[in-house]
Short mmCIF file of C-alpha atoms in Angstrom, two decimals:
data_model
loop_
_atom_site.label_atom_id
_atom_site.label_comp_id
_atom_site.label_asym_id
_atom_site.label_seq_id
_atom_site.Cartn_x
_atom_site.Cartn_y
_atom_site.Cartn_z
CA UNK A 605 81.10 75.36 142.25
CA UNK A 606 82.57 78.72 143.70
CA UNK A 607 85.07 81.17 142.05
CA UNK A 608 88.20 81.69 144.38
CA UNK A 609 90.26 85.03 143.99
CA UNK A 610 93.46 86.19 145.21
CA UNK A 611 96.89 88.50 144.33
CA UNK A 612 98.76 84.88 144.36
CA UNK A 613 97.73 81.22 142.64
CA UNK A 614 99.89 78.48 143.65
CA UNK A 615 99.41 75.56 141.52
CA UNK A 616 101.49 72.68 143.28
CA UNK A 617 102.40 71.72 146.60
CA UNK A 618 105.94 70.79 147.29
CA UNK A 619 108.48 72.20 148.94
CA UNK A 620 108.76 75.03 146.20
CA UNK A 621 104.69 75.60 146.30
CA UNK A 622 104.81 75.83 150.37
CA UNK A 623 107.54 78.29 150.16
CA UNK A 624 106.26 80.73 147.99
CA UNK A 625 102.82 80.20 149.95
CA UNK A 626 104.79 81.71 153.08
CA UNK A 627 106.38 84.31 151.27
CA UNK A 628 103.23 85.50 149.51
CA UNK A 629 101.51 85.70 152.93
CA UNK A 630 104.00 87.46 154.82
CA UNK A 631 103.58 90.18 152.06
CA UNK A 632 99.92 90.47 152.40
CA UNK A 633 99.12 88.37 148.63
CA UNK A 634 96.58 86.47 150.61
CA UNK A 635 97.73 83.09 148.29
CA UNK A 636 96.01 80.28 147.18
CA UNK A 637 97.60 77.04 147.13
CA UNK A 638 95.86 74.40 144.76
CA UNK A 639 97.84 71.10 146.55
CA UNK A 640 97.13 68.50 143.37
CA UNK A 641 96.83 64.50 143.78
CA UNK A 642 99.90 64.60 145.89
CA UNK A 643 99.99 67.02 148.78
CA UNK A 644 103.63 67.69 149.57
CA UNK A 645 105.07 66.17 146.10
CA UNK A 646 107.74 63.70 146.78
CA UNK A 647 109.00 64.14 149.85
CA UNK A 648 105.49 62.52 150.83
CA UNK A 649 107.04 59.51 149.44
CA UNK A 650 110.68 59.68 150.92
CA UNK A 651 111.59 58.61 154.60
CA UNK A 652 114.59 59.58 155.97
CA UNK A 653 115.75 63.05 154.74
CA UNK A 654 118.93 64.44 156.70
CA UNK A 655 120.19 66.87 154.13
CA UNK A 656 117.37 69.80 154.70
CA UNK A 657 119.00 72.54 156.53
CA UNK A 658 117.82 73.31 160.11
CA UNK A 659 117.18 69.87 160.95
CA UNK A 660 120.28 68.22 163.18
CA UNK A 661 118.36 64.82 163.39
CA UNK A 662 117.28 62.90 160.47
CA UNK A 663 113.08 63.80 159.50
CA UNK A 664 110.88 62.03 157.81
CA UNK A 665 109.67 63.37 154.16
CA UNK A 666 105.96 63.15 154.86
CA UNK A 667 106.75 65.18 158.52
CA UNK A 668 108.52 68.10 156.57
CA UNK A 669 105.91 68.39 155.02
CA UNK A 670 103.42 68.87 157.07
CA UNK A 671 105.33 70.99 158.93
CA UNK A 672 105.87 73.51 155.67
CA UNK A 673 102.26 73.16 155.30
CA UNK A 674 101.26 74.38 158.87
CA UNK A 675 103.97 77.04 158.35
CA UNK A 676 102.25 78.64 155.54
CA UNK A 677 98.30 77.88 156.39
CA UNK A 678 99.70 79.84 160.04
CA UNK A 679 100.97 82.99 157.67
CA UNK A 680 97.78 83.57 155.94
CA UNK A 681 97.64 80.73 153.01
CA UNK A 682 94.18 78.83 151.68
CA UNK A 683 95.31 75.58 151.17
CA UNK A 684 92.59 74.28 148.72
CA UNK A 685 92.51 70.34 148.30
CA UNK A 686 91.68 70.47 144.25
CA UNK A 687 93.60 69.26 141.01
CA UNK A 688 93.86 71.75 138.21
CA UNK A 689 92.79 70.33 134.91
CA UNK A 690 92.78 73.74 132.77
CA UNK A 691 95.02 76.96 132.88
CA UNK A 692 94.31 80.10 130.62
CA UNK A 693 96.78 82.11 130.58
CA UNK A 694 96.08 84.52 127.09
CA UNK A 695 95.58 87.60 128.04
CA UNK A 696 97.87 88.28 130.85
CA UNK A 697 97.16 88.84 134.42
CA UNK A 698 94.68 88.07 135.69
CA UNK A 699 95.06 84.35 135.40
CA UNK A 700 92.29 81.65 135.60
CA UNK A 701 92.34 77.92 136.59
CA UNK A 702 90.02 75.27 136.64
CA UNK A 703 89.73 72.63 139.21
CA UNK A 704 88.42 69.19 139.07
CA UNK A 705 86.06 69.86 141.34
CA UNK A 706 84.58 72.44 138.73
CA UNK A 707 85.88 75.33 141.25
CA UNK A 708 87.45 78.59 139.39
CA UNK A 709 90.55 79.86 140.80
CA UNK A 710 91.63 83.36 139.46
CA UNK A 711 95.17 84.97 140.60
CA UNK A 712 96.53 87.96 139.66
CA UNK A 713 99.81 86.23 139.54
CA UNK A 714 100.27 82.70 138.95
CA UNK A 715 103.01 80.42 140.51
CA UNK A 716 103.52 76.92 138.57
CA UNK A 717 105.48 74.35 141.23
CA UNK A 718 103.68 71.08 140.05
CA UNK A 719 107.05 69.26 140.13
CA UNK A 720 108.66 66.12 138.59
CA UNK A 721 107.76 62.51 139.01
CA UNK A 722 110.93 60.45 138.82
CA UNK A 723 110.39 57.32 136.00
CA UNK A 724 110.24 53.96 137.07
CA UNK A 725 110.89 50.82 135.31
CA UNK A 726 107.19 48.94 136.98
CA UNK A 727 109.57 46.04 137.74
CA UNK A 728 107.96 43.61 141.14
CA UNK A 729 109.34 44.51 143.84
CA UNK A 730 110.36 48.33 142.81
CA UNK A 731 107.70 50.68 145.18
CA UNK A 732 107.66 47.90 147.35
CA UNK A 733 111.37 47.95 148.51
CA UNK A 734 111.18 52.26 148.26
CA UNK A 735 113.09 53.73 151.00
CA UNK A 736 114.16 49.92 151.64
CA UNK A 737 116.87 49.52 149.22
CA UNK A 738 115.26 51.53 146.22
CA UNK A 739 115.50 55.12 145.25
CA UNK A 740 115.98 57.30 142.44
CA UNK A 741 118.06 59.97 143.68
CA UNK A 742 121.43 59.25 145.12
CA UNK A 743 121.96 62.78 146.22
CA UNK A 744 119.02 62.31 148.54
CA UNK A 745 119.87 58.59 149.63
CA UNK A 746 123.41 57.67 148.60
CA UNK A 747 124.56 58.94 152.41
CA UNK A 748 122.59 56.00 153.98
CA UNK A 749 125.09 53.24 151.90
CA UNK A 750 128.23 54.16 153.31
CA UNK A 751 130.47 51.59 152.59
CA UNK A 752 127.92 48.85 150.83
CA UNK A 753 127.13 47.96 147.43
CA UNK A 754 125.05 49.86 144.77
CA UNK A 755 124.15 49.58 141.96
CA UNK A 756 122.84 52.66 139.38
CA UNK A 757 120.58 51.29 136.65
CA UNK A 758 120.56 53.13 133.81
CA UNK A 759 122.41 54.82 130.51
CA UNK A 760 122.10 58.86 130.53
CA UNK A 761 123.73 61.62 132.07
CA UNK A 762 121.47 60.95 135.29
CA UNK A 763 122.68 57.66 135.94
CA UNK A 764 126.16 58.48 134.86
CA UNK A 765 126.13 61.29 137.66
CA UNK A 766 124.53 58.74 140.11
CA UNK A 767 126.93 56.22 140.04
CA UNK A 768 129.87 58.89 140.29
CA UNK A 769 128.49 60.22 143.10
CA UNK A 770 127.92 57.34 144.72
CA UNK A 771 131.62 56.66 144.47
CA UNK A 772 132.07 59.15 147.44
CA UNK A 773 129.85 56.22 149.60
CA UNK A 774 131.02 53.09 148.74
CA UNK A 775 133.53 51.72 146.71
CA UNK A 776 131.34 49.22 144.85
CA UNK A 777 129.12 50.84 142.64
CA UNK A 778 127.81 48.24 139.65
CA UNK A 779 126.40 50.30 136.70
CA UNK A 780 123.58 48.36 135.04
CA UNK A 781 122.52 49.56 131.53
CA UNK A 782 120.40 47.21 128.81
CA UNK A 783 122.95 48.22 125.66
CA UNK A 784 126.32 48.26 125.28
CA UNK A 785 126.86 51.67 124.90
CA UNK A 786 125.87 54.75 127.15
CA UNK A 787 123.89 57.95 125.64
CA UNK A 788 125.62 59.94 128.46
CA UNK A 789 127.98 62.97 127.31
CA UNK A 790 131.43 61.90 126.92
CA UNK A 791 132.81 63.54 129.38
CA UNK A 792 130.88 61.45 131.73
CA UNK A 793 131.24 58.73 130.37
CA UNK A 794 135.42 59.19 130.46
CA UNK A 795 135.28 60.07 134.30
CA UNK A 796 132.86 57.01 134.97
CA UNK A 797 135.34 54.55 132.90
CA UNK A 798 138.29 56.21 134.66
CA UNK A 799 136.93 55.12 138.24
CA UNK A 800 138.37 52.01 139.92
CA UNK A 801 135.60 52.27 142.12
CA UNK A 802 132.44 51.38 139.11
CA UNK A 803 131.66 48.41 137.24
CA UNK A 804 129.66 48.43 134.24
CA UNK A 805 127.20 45.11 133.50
CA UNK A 806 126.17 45.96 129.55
CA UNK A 807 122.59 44.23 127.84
CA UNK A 808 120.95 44.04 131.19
CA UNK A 809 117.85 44.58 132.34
CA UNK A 810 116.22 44.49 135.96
CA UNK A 811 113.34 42.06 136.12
CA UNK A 812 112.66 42.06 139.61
CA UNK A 813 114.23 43.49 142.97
CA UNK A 814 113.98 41.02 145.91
CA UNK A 815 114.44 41.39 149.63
CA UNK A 816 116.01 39.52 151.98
CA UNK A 817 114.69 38.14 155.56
CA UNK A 818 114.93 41.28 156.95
CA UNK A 819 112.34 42.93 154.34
CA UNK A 820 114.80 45.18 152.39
CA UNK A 821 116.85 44.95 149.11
CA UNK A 822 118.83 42.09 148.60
CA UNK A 823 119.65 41.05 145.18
CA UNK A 824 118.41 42.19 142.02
CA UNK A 825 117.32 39.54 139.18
CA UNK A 826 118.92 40.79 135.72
CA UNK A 827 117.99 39.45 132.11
CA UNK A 828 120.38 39.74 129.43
CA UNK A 829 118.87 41.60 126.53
CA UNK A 830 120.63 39.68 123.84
CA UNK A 831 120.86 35.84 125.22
CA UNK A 832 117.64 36.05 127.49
CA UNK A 833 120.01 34.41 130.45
CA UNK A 834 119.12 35.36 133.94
CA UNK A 835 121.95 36.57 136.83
CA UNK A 836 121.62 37.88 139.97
CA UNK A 837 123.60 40.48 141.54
CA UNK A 838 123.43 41.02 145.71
CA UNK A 839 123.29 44.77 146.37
CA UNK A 840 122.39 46.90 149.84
CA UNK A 841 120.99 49.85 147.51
CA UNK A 842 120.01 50.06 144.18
CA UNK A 843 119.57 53.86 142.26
CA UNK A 844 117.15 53.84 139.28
CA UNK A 845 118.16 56.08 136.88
CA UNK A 846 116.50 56.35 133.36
CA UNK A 847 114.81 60.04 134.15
CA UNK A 848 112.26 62.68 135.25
CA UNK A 849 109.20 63.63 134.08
CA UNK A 850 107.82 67.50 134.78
CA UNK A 851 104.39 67.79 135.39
CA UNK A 852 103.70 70.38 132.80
CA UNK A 853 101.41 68.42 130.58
CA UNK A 854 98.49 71.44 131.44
CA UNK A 855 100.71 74.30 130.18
CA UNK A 856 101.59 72.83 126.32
CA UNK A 857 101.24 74.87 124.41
CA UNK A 858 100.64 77.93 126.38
CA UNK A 859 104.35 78.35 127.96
CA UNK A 860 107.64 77.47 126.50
CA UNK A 861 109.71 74.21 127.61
CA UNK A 862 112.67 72.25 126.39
CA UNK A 863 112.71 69.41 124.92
CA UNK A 864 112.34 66.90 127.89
CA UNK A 865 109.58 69.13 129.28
CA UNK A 866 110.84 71.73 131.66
CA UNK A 867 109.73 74.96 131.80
CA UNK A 868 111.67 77.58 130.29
CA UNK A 869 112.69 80.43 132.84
CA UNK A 870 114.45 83.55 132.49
CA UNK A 871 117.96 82.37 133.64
CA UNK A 872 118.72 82.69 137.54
CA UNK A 873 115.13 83.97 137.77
CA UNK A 874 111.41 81.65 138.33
CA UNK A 875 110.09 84.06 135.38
CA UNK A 876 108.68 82.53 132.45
CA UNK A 877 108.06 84.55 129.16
CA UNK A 878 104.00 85.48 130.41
CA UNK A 879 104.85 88.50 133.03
CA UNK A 880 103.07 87.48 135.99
CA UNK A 881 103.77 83.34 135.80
CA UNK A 882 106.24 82.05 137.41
CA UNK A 883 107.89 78.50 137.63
CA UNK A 884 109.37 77.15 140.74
CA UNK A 885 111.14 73.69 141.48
CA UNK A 886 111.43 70.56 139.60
CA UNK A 887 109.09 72.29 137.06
CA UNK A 888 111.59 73.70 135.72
CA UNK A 889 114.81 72.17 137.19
CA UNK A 890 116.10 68.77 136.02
CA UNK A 891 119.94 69.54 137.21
CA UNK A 892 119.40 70.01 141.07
CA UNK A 893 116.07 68.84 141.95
CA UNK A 894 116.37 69.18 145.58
CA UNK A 895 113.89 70.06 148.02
CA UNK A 896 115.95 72.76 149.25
CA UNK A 897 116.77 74.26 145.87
CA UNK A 898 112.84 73.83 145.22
CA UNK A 899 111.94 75.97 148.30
CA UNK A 900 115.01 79.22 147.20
CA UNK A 901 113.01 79.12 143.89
CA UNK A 902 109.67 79.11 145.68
CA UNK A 903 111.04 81.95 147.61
CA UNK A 904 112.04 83.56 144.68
CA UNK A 905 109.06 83.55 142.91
CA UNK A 906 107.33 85.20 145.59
CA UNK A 907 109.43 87.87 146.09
CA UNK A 908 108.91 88.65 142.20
CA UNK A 909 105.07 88.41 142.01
CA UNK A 910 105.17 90.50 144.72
CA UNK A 911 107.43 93.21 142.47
CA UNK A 912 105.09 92.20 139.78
CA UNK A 913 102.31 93.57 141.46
CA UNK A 914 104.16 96.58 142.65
CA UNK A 915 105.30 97.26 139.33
CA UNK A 916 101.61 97.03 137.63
CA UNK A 917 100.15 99.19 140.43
CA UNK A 918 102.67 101.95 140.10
CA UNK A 919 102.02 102.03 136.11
CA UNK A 920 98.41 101.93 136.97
CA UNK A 921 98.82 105.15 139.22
CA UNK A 922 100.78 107.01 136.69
CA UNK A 923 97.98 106.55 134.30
CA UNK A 924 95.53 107.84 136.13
CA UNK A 925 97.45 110.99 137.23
CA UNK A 926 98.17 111.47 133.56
CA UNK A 927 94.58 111.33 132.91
CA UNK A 928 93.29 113.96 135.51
#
């Protein structure tokens, strides 16, 4: 067990983590990075990404990754392969985390990017057709079913906005939701009814996604929640939908969220109500959640840990010359 120091503790990974790792080292903060079960968040998990600026050519997730990664281990950054399982953050700066490994980890600021896991609905066939047919994010994906059939399975705003995005792809989007009634705002739900481009299939549920010969997606099998009949419905791509959930299950009770969650930030800024901490990415965002978005707000809370510090070091000066 060993007690690691340093101006700037990065709890998480992804794109957002990586970013502020390279900003933090470029001004001299010497940062930790504490990389979690899943180095690289979920672009580990995604395939083709061609919507990350800089990149002409499609990339693969996992690649960008571990390109990000070299980027900021090359700057100056201790990439520590460790899973936080405590925070305490009473007090103030400085801040102290615990590792599984029973390691210590104090930063005199502290950067929270531990992300969002999209929910699934464990149906067979669902991780096995990922990046084959299955996603859940059309804004990452949707580009790759120009001019097939989707379908968007869910109720909320999320699948609401999936499916009318979608509608700038393909002209055959199937919205599959197991009531009869969405929970989406009303708004979105007048702009989704409005489209001659989306179905809706009501009291249905996904029971398994099957591929065809050529190993991806090619029909889903639905249920019908009231009759218990089963239908199938041929697709290309199909979007789930029902949510996010923010890794932030460490920091109840010890920093504000909403009610889904998310950290609360101060808005257009990564600052959360403890001077010093900081929140970065899908954390904290559940409107964009982009890896691009994830890595400005990454950058951002960099640039203000590094002000923090500033800030506490000029007050710290003026004390002392008060004091002679």
């Amino acid at each position: 067990m060993a007690t690691h120091h340093t101006k700037m503790l990065i709890i998480g990974s992804g794109p957002a983590g990586y970013s502020a790792a390279i900003y933090g080292a470029r001004a001299m903060l010497e940062p930790i990075v504490v990389q979690g079960l899943q180095p690289g968040g979920q672009l580990t998990i995604t395939t083709d990404v061609e919507n990350y600026p800089g990149y002409r050519e499609v990339v693969q997730g996992p690649w960008l990754m571990e390109e990000m990664k070299a980027q900021a281990e090359h700057v100056g950054t201790r990439m520590m392969w460790d899973t936080i399982v405590s925070v305490d953050l009473e007090g103030g700066a400085p801040f102290k985390a615990i590792g599984d490994s029973g390691d210590e980890y104090i930063g005199e600021t502290l950067v929270i990017c531990t992300g969002a896991q999209a929910k699934w609905l464990g149906a067979p066939g669902e991780q096995e057709l990922g990046g084959k047919g299955v996603s859940a994010c059309a804004t990452c994906d949707g580009f790759f079913y120009r001019g097939k059939k989707v379908a968007v399975i869910g109720g909320g705003n999320t699948a609401v906005e999936e499916a009318l995005y979608l509608t700038n792809h393909s002209d055959d989007v199937t919205l599959i939701h197991r009531r009869d009634e969405l929970r989406a705002e009303k708004i979105l739900q007048d702009r989704l009814m409005k489209s001659p481009k989306i179905s809706a299939l009501w009291n249905k549920t996904v029971k398994s996604f099957e591929a065809g010969e050529d190993g991806a997606l090619h029909h889903l099998v639905l249920e019908d929640t009231q009759t218990g009949e089963t239908s199938t419905l041929e697709v290309d791509g199909a979007f789930v939908a029902i949510g996010h959930a923010p890794a932030t299950e460490l920091f109840k009770g010890k920093l504000a969220m909403d009610e889904s969650g998310y950290l609360d930030v101060e808005p257009g800024t990564p600052k959360t109500a403890i001077p010093g901490v900081f929140a970065a990415g899908d954390v904290t965002d559940h409107v964009y959640r982009q890896a691009v978005t994830a890595a400005g707000m990454g950058c951002m809370a960099a640039l203000d840990g590094e002000r923090f510090l500033a800030a506490r070091e000029d007050a710290e000066e003026a004390v002392s010359e008060a004091a002679e």
